[in-house]
Amino acid sequence: MRIEDLKTPCYVIDEGKLEENLKILKQVKDNTGCSILLAQKAFSCYAEYPLIGRYIDGTTASGLYEARLGKEEMGLENHVFAPAYREDDVKELVKICDHMVFNSFSQLEKYKDFLQGIEVGIRINPECSTQEDHAIYDPCAPGSRLGVTAEHFKEEWLPYLSGLHFHTLCEQNSDDLKKTLDAVEEKFGAYLKELSWLNMGGGHHITRPDYDIGLLESCIRHIQETYDLHVYLEPGEAVALNAGYLVTEVMDVVENGIHTLILDASAACHMPDVLEMPYRPPLKDSGEPGEKPYTYRLSSCTCLAGDVIGDYSFDREIKPGDKLYFMDMAIYSMVKNNTFNGMPLPSIAVMDKNGDCRLVKEFGYEDFKHRLS
């Protein structure tokens, strides 16, 4: 089956691009000796875990369900971090995870007696903000609940720790990592030589064409050589960056001062980051408004007035029945979608290097119904 033959809406994972990304990440591993983990919060389509596991070291989770998925479907290193843990979750997490990172010393104190046989870390907040436009994704924003600041670091708990963890970046280059790492060393460097690893978190856009991989590798080597630490990276987006599509069909064209395409896909339901970040997703064979002869607003068949994806232009008139292909739809799409308005969840397909597609998951009414009772 070819991509144009798929029933819409449908997410399509581009396996060739996914493997291209993984080869870049493996090169960083090979060059430095660091370990790289898939942050499942960005991409957890486990049909691809056998492929991913051939190139990187394992998974990292934000809670029990992701940790179980990583253990069951990839079976390599399995790390977890959460702002707080429930006791019943901790009892299960310590059986399936290699590393467990706490957000506060009070949580570490609460669960210290459960942690035999597992490597323990604490998340730190270097109070070094490198983000300008997306405060919602800035763990170093004033008043952040994420990570222990230098002022509140409790040195007496070091014997319980094997490492520190920071995660401050979002879709950023390695110059921001370098700036952050300088702050980490300044505020927490005195503790690093007493530990065995440093986890630099995610947000590294390593597979983006303009990413400075040389500087990243320099940062990793500096930590290794200065403090004799093993380095972990937890990219999510970089693993599946530009490795997916959302295929949608035009259902109608509405005119009210603006030509609006009504699609069978939804920003609110199928690509919520469009509204949350917000951002304008790339669309195959389109341009900016007014750049090409035909400009349309792309919207959905939900009742939400603001369920608008953005304005795009095309070389030709778009009509009902035409298919459109949103790009970079592997990350933060399938993991965040929902059934608001009773909207069907898109199917999931995988496209191989020859352009042949196979369906790996279809959803129906029962999936909608059983989420509610």
Coordinates of C-alpha atoms in Angstrom, one line a residue:
M1 CA 0.0 0.0 0.0
R2 CA 1.2 3.5 -0.8
I3 CA 0.8 6.5 1.4
E4 CA -1.8 8.0 -0.9
D5 CA -4.0 4.9 -0.6
L6 CA -4.2 5.0 3.2
K7 CA -7.6 5.7 4.8
T8 CA -7.4 9.1 6.6
P9 CA -6.7 10.4 9.1
C10 CA -3.5 8.4 9.5
Y11 CA -0.1 8.9 11.1
V12 CA 2.7 7.5 9.0
I13 CA 6.1 6.8 10.4
D14 CA 8.9 7.2 7.9
E15 CA 11.2 4.3 8.8
G16 CA 14.0 5.5 6.5
K17 CA 14.2 8.9 8.1
L18 CA 13.9 7.4 11.6
E19 CA 16.9 5.1 10.9
E20 CA 18.8 8.1 9.4
N21 CA 18.3 9.9 12.7
L22 CA 19.3 6.9 14.7
K23 CA 22.6 6.6 12.8
I24 CA 23.5 10.2 13.7
L25 CA 22.8 9.4 17.4
K26 CA 24.8 6.2 17.3
Q27 CA 27.8 8.2 15.8
V28 CA 27.6 10.5 18.8
K29 CA 27.7 7.4 21.1
D30 CA 30.6 5.9 19.2
N31 CA 32.6 9.1 19.2
T32 CA 32.2 9.8 22.9
G33 CA 31.2 6.7 24.8
C34 CA 28.0 8.4 26.2
S35 CA 24.7 6.6 26.5
I36 CA 21.6 7.8 24.6
L37 CA 18.0 6.9 25.7
L38 CA 14.7 7.4 23.9
A39 CA 12.5 9.8 25.8
Q40 CA 9.2 8.0 25.4
K41 CA 7.1 11.1 26.2
A42 CA 7.9 12.3 22.7
F43 CA 7.6 9.1 20.7
S44 CA 6.4 5.8 22.1
C45 CA 5.3 3.9 19.0
Y46 CA 6.7 0.6 20.2
A47 CA 6.4 -1.1 16.8
E48 CA 9.7 0.8 16.1
Y49 CA 11.4 -0.2 19.3
P50 CA 13.3 -3.2 17.8
L51 CA 14.8 -0.8 15.2
I52 CA 15.6 1.9 17.8
G53 CA 17.1 -0.6 20.2
R54 CA 19.7 -1.5 17.6
Y55 CA 21.2 2.0 17.7
I56 CA 20.7 3.5 21.2
D57 CA 20.9 2.2 24.8
G58 CA 17.4 2.1 26.0
T59 CA 14.4 4.2 27.2
T60 CA 13.5 6.8 29.7
A61 CA 10.1 7.3 31.2
S62 CA 8.0 9.9 33.0
G63 CA 6.1 7.4 35.1
L64 CA 5.0 3.8 35.6
Y65 CA 3.2 3.2 32.3
E66 CA 6.1 4.4 30.1
A67 CA 8.6 2.5 32.3
R68 CA 6.6 -0.7 31.8
L69 CA 6.4 0.0 28.0
G70 CA 10.2 0.5 27.8
K71 CA 10.9 -2.6 29.8
E72 CA 8.5 -4.8 27.9
E73 CA 9.1 -3.6 24.3
M74 CA 12.8 -2.6 24.2
G75 CA 14.2 -4.4 27.2
L76 CA 17.5 -2.3 27.5
E77 CA 18.4 0.3 30.0
N78 CA 15.2 1.7 31.6
H79 CA 15.3 5.0 33.4
V80 CA 12.5 7.0 35.1
F81 CA 11.9 10.5 36.4
A82 CA 8.8 12.0 37.8
P83 CA 8.1 15.2 39.8
A84 CA 6.6 12.9 42.5
Y85 CA 5.9 9.2 42.9
R86 CA 3.1 7.2 44.4
E87 CA 4.3 4.5 46.8
D88 CA 2.6 1.7 44.9
D89 CA 4.3 2.9 41.7
V90 CA 7.7 3.0 43.4
K91 CA 7.3 -0.6 44.5
E92 CA 6.9 -1.6 40.8
L93 CA 9.3 0.9 39.3
V94 CA 12.3 -0.4 41.4
K95 CA 11.7 -3.9 39.9
I96 CA 11.8 -2.7 36.2
C97 CA 14.1 0.3 36.2
D98 CA 17.9 0.7 36.3
H99 CA 17.9 4.3 37.3
M100 CA 15.3 6.3 39.3
V101 CA 15.6 10.1 39.5
F102 CA 13.8 12.1 42.2
N103 CA 12.7 15.7 41.9
S104 CA 13.2 16.5 45.6
F105 CA 15.1 15.3 48.6
S106 CA 11.8 14.9 50.5
Q107 CA 10.7 12.2 47.9
L108 CA 14.1 10.5 48.2
E109 CA 13.8 10.4 51.9
K110 CA 10.3 9.0 51.7
Y111 CA 11.3 6.1 49.5
K112 CA 15.0 5.5 50.4
D113 CA 14.2 2.1 51.9
F114 CA 12.7 0.8 48.6
L115 CA 15.8 1.6 46.5
Q116 CA 18.2 -1.3 47.0
G117 CA 19.7 -2.5 43.7
I118 CA 18.8 0.6 41.7
E119 CA 20.9 3.6 40.8
V120 CA 19.4 6.8 42.3
G121 CA 19.7 10.4 41.0
I122 CA 18.3 13.8 41.9
R123 CA 17.2 16.3 39.4
I124 CA 18.8 19.7 39.7
N125 CA 17.8 23.1 38.5
P126 CA 20.8 25.2 37.4
E127 CA 18.6 28.3 37.2
C128 CA 19.9 29.0 33.7
S129 CA 17.1 29.8 31.4
T130 CA 17.9 29.5 27.7
Q131 CA 14.4 29.7 26.2
E132 CA 12.8 32.9 25.0
D133 CA 9.4 32.1 23.5
H134 CA 8.1 29.0 25.2
A135 CA 7.9 29.6 28.9
I136 CA 5.5 26.7 29.3
Y137 CA 8.5 24.4 28.4
D138 CA 11.1 26.2 30.6
P139 CA 12.1 24.2 33.7
C140 CA 14.3 27.1 34.8
A141 CA 11.5 29.7 34.8
P142 CA 11.1 31.5 38.1
G143 CA 9.2 29.4 40.6
S144 CA 9.7 26.2 38.6
R145 CA 8.7 23.0 40.4
L146 CA 11.3 21.0 38.5
G147 CA 14.6 20.2 40.1
V148 CA 16.5 21.2 43.2
T149 CA 18.3 24.5 43.2
A150 CA 21.8 24.9 44.5
E151 CA 20.4 26.8 47.5
H152 CA 18.3 23.8 48.5
F153 CA 20.8 21.0 47.6
K154 CA 21.4 18.7 50.7
E155 CA 24.9 17.5 50.6
E156 CA 24.3 15.0 53.3
W157 CA 22.2 12.9 50.9
L158 CA 25.2 12.4 48.5
P159 CA 25.9 8.9 49.8
Y160 CA 22.5 7.8 48.5
L161 CA 23.1 9.2 45.0
S162 CA 24.9 7.9 42.0
G163 CA 24.2 10.8 39.7
L164 CA 22.6 14.1 38.9
H165 CA 20.1 14.9 36.2
F166 CA 19.2 18.2 34.5
H167 CA 16.7 18.8 31.7
T168 CA 16.4 22.5 30.7
L169 CA 16.3 22.5 26.9
C170 CA 13.5 22.4 24.3
E171 CA 14.3 22.0 20.6
Q172 CA 17.7 23.7 21.1
N173 CA 21.3 23.6 19.8
S174 CA 24.4 22.7 21.6
D175 CA 25.4 26.3 22.4
D176 CA 22.5 26.4 24.9
L177 CA 23.7 23.1 26.3
K178 CA 27.2 24.6 26.8
K179 CA 25.7 27.6 28.6
T180 CA 23.6 25.4 30.8
L181 CA 26.6 23.1 31.5
D182 CA 28.6 26.1 32.7
A183 CA 25.9 26.9 35.2
V184 CA 25.7 23.3 36.3
E185 CA 29.5 23.2 37.0
E186 CA 29.4 26.6 38.8
K187 CA 26.6 25.6 41.1
F188 CA 26.9 21.8 41.5
G189 CA 30.5 21.1 40.3
A190 CA 31.7 20.4 43.9
Y191 CA 29.4 17.3 44.0
L192 CA 30.1 15.8 40.6
K193 CA 33.4 14.1 41.5
E194 CA 31.6 12.1 44.2
L195 CA 29.1 10.6 41.7
S196 CA 29.3 8.2 38.8
W197 CA 27.1 9.8 36.1
L198 CA 25.5 13.0 34.8
N199 CA 22.3 12.9 32.8
M200 CA 21.9 15.9 30.6
G201 CA 18.3 15.3 29.8
G202 CA 16.6 16.0 26.5
G203 CA 15.7 18.9 24.3
H204 CA 18.9 18.4 22.2
H205 CA 17.9 18.7 18.5
I206 CA 20.9 16.6 17.5
T207 CA 19.4 15.4 14.2
R208 CA 18.5 18.8 12.9
P209 CA 20.7 19.8 9.9
D210 CA 22.2 22.9 11.6
Y211 CA 22.9 21.2 15.0
D212 CA 26.5 21.6 16.2
I213 CA 27.4 18.0 17.0
G214 CA 31.1 18.9 17.5
L215 CA 30.2 21.2 20.4
L216 CA 27.9 18.5 21.9
E217 CA 30.7 16.0 21.8
S218 CA 33.1 18.5 23.3
C219 CA 30.7 19.1 26.2
I220 CA 30.3 15.3 26.8
R221 CA 34.1 14.8 26.8
H222 CA 34.7 17.7 29.1
I223 CA 32.4 16.2 31.7
Q224 CA 33.9 12.7 31.3
E225 CA 37.5 13.9 31.5
T226 CA 37.0 16.5 34.3
Y227 CA 34.8 14.5 36.7
D228 CA 35.2 10.9 35.5
L229 CA 31.5 10.6 34.9
H230 CA 29.4 8.6 32.5
V231 CA 27.1 10.9 30.5
Y232 CA 23.5 10.2 29.5
L233 CA 21.4 12.0 27.0
E234 CA 17.6 11.6 26.7
P235 CA 16.5 13.0 23.3
G236 CA 12.9 12.4 22.3
E237 CA 12.4 14.7 19.4
A238 CA 15.9 14.0 17.9
V239 CA 15.1 10.3 17.6
A240 CA 12.0 10.8 15.4
L241 CA 12.5 14.4 14.1
N242 CA 11.0 14.8 10.6
A243 CA 10.2 11.1 10.6
G244 CA 6.5 11.1 10.3
Y245 CA 3.4 12.4 8.5
L246 CA -0.2 13.0 9.3
V247 CA -2.3 12.3 6.2
T248 CA -5.7 14.0 6.1
E249 CA -8.5 14.5 3.6
V250 CA -10.3 17.7 2.7
M251 CA -14.0 17.3 3.5
D252 CA -15.3 20.7 2.6
V253 CA -14.4 24.3 1.7
V254 CA -16.1 27.1 3.6
E255 CA -16.0 30.8 2.6
N256 CA -16.6 33.6 5.0
G257 CA -14.1 36.2 4.0
I258 CA -11.5 33.4 4.2
H259 CA -11.4 30.2 2.2
T260 CA -11.3 27.5 4.9
L261 CA -10.6 23.8 4.3
I262 CA -12.4 21.5 6.7
L263 CA -10.2 18.5 7.3
D264 CA -10.8 15.1 8.9
A265 CA -7.8 15.7 11.1
S266 CA -7.8 18.2 14.0
A267 CA -5.2 20.3 15.7
A268 CA -7.0 19.9 19.1
C269 CA -7.3 16.2 18.8
H270 CA -4.4 15.0 16.6
M271 CA -1.6 17.6 16.9
P272 CA -2.3 19.5 20.1
D273 CA 1.1 21.2 20.2
V274 CA -0.2 23.4 17.4
L275 CA -2.5 25.0 20.0
E276 CA -0.3 24.5 23.1
M277 CA 3.1 25.8 21.9
P278 CA 1.8 27.2 19.5
Y279 CA 3.4 26.3 16.2
R280 CA 2.6 26.0 12.5
P281 CA 3.4 22.4 11.3
P282 CA 5.1 22.0 7.9
L283 CA 2.8 20.9 5.1
K284 CA 4.0 19.1 2.0
D285 CA 3.9 21.2 -1.3
S286 CA 2.6 24.3 0.5
G287 CA 3.9 27.9 1.1
E288 CA 3.3 30.8 3.4
P289 CA 0.0 32.7 3.0
G290 CA 0.1 34.6 -0.3
E291 CA 3.3 33.0 -1.4
K292 CA 1.5 30.7 -3.9
P293 CA -1.7 31.5 -5.9
Y294 CA -4.3 29.8 -3.6
T295 CA -4.3 30.6 0.1
Y296 CA -6.5 28.7 2.6
R297 CA -7.0 28.4 6.3
L298 CA -6.8 24.8 7.4
S299 CA -9.3 23.7 10.1
S300 CA -11.1 20.7 11.4
C301 CA -14.6 19.1 11.7
T302 CA -14.7 19.6 15.5
C303 CA -17.0 22.1 17.1
L304 CA -14.1 24.1 18.6
A305 CA -14.0 27.5 16.9
G306 CA -10.3 27.8 17.5
D307 CA -9.4 24.3 16.1
V308 CA -7.3 26.0 13.4
I309 CA -4.0 24.6 12.1
G310 CA -2.9 27.6 10.2
D311 CA -2.9 29.5 6.9
Y312 CA -1.1 27.9 3.9
S313 CA -0.9 28.6 0.2
F314 CA -0.8 26.2 -2.8
D315 CA 0.0 26.1 -6.5
R316 CA -3.5 24.9 -7.3
E317 CA -7.1 25.1 -6.1
I318 CA -7.8 22.6 -3.3
K319 CA -11.0 20.7 -3.4
P320 CA -12.9 18.2 -1.3
G321 CA -11.4 14.7 -1.6
D322 CA -7.8 16.1 -1.9
K323 CA -5.3 14.7 0.5
L324 CA -2.8 16.8 2.5
Y325 CA 0.4 15.7 4.2
F326 CA 1.5 17.3 7.4
M327 CA 5.2 16.7 8.1
D328 CA 7.2 16.1 11.3
M329 CA 4.2 14.3 12.8
A330 CA 6.0 11.4 14.6
I331 CA 6.8 13.4 17.7
Y332 CA 4.4 14.7 20.3
S333 CA 1.4 13.6 18.2
M334 CA 0.5 10.0 18.8
V335 CA 1.5 10.4 22.5
K336 CA -0.8 13.4 23.0
N337 CA -3.9 12.8 20.8
N338 CA -7.4 12.5 22.2
T339 CA -11.0 11.9 21.2
F340 CA -12.6 15.3 22.0
N341 CA -15.9 15.6 20.1
G342 CA -15.8 11.8 19.5
M343 CA -13.2 12.4 16.9
P344 CA -11.7 9.1 15.7
L345 CA -8.0 8.5 16.5
P346 CA -5.9 8.4 13.4
S347 CA -4.6 5.0 12.3
I348 CA -0.8 4.4 12.6
A349 CA 1.2 3.1 9.6
V350 CA 4.9 2.6 8.9
M351 CA 6.4 3.5 5.5
D352 CA 9.5 1.6 4.6
K353 CA 12.5 2.9 2.6
N354 CA 10.7 1.9 -0.7
G355 CA 7.6 3.9 0.1
D356 CA 5.5 0.9 0.9
C357 CA 3.2 1.3 3.9
R358 CA 1.8 -1.2 6.4
L359 CA -0.8 -0.5 9.0
V360 CA 0.3 -1.3 12.6
K361 CA -2.8 0.0 14.4
E362 CA -6.4 1.0 13.6
F363 CA -8.8 2.6 16.1
G364 CA -12.6 2.6 16.2
Y365 CA -15.7 3.4 18.3
E366 CA -14.7 1.0 21.1
D367 CA -11.5 2.8 21.7
F368 CA -13.5 6.0 22.2
K369 CA -16.1 4.4 24.4
H370 CA -13.7 2.5 26.6
R371 CA -11.7 5.6 27.5
L372 CA -14.9 6.9 29.2
S373 CA -16.0 4.0 31.3

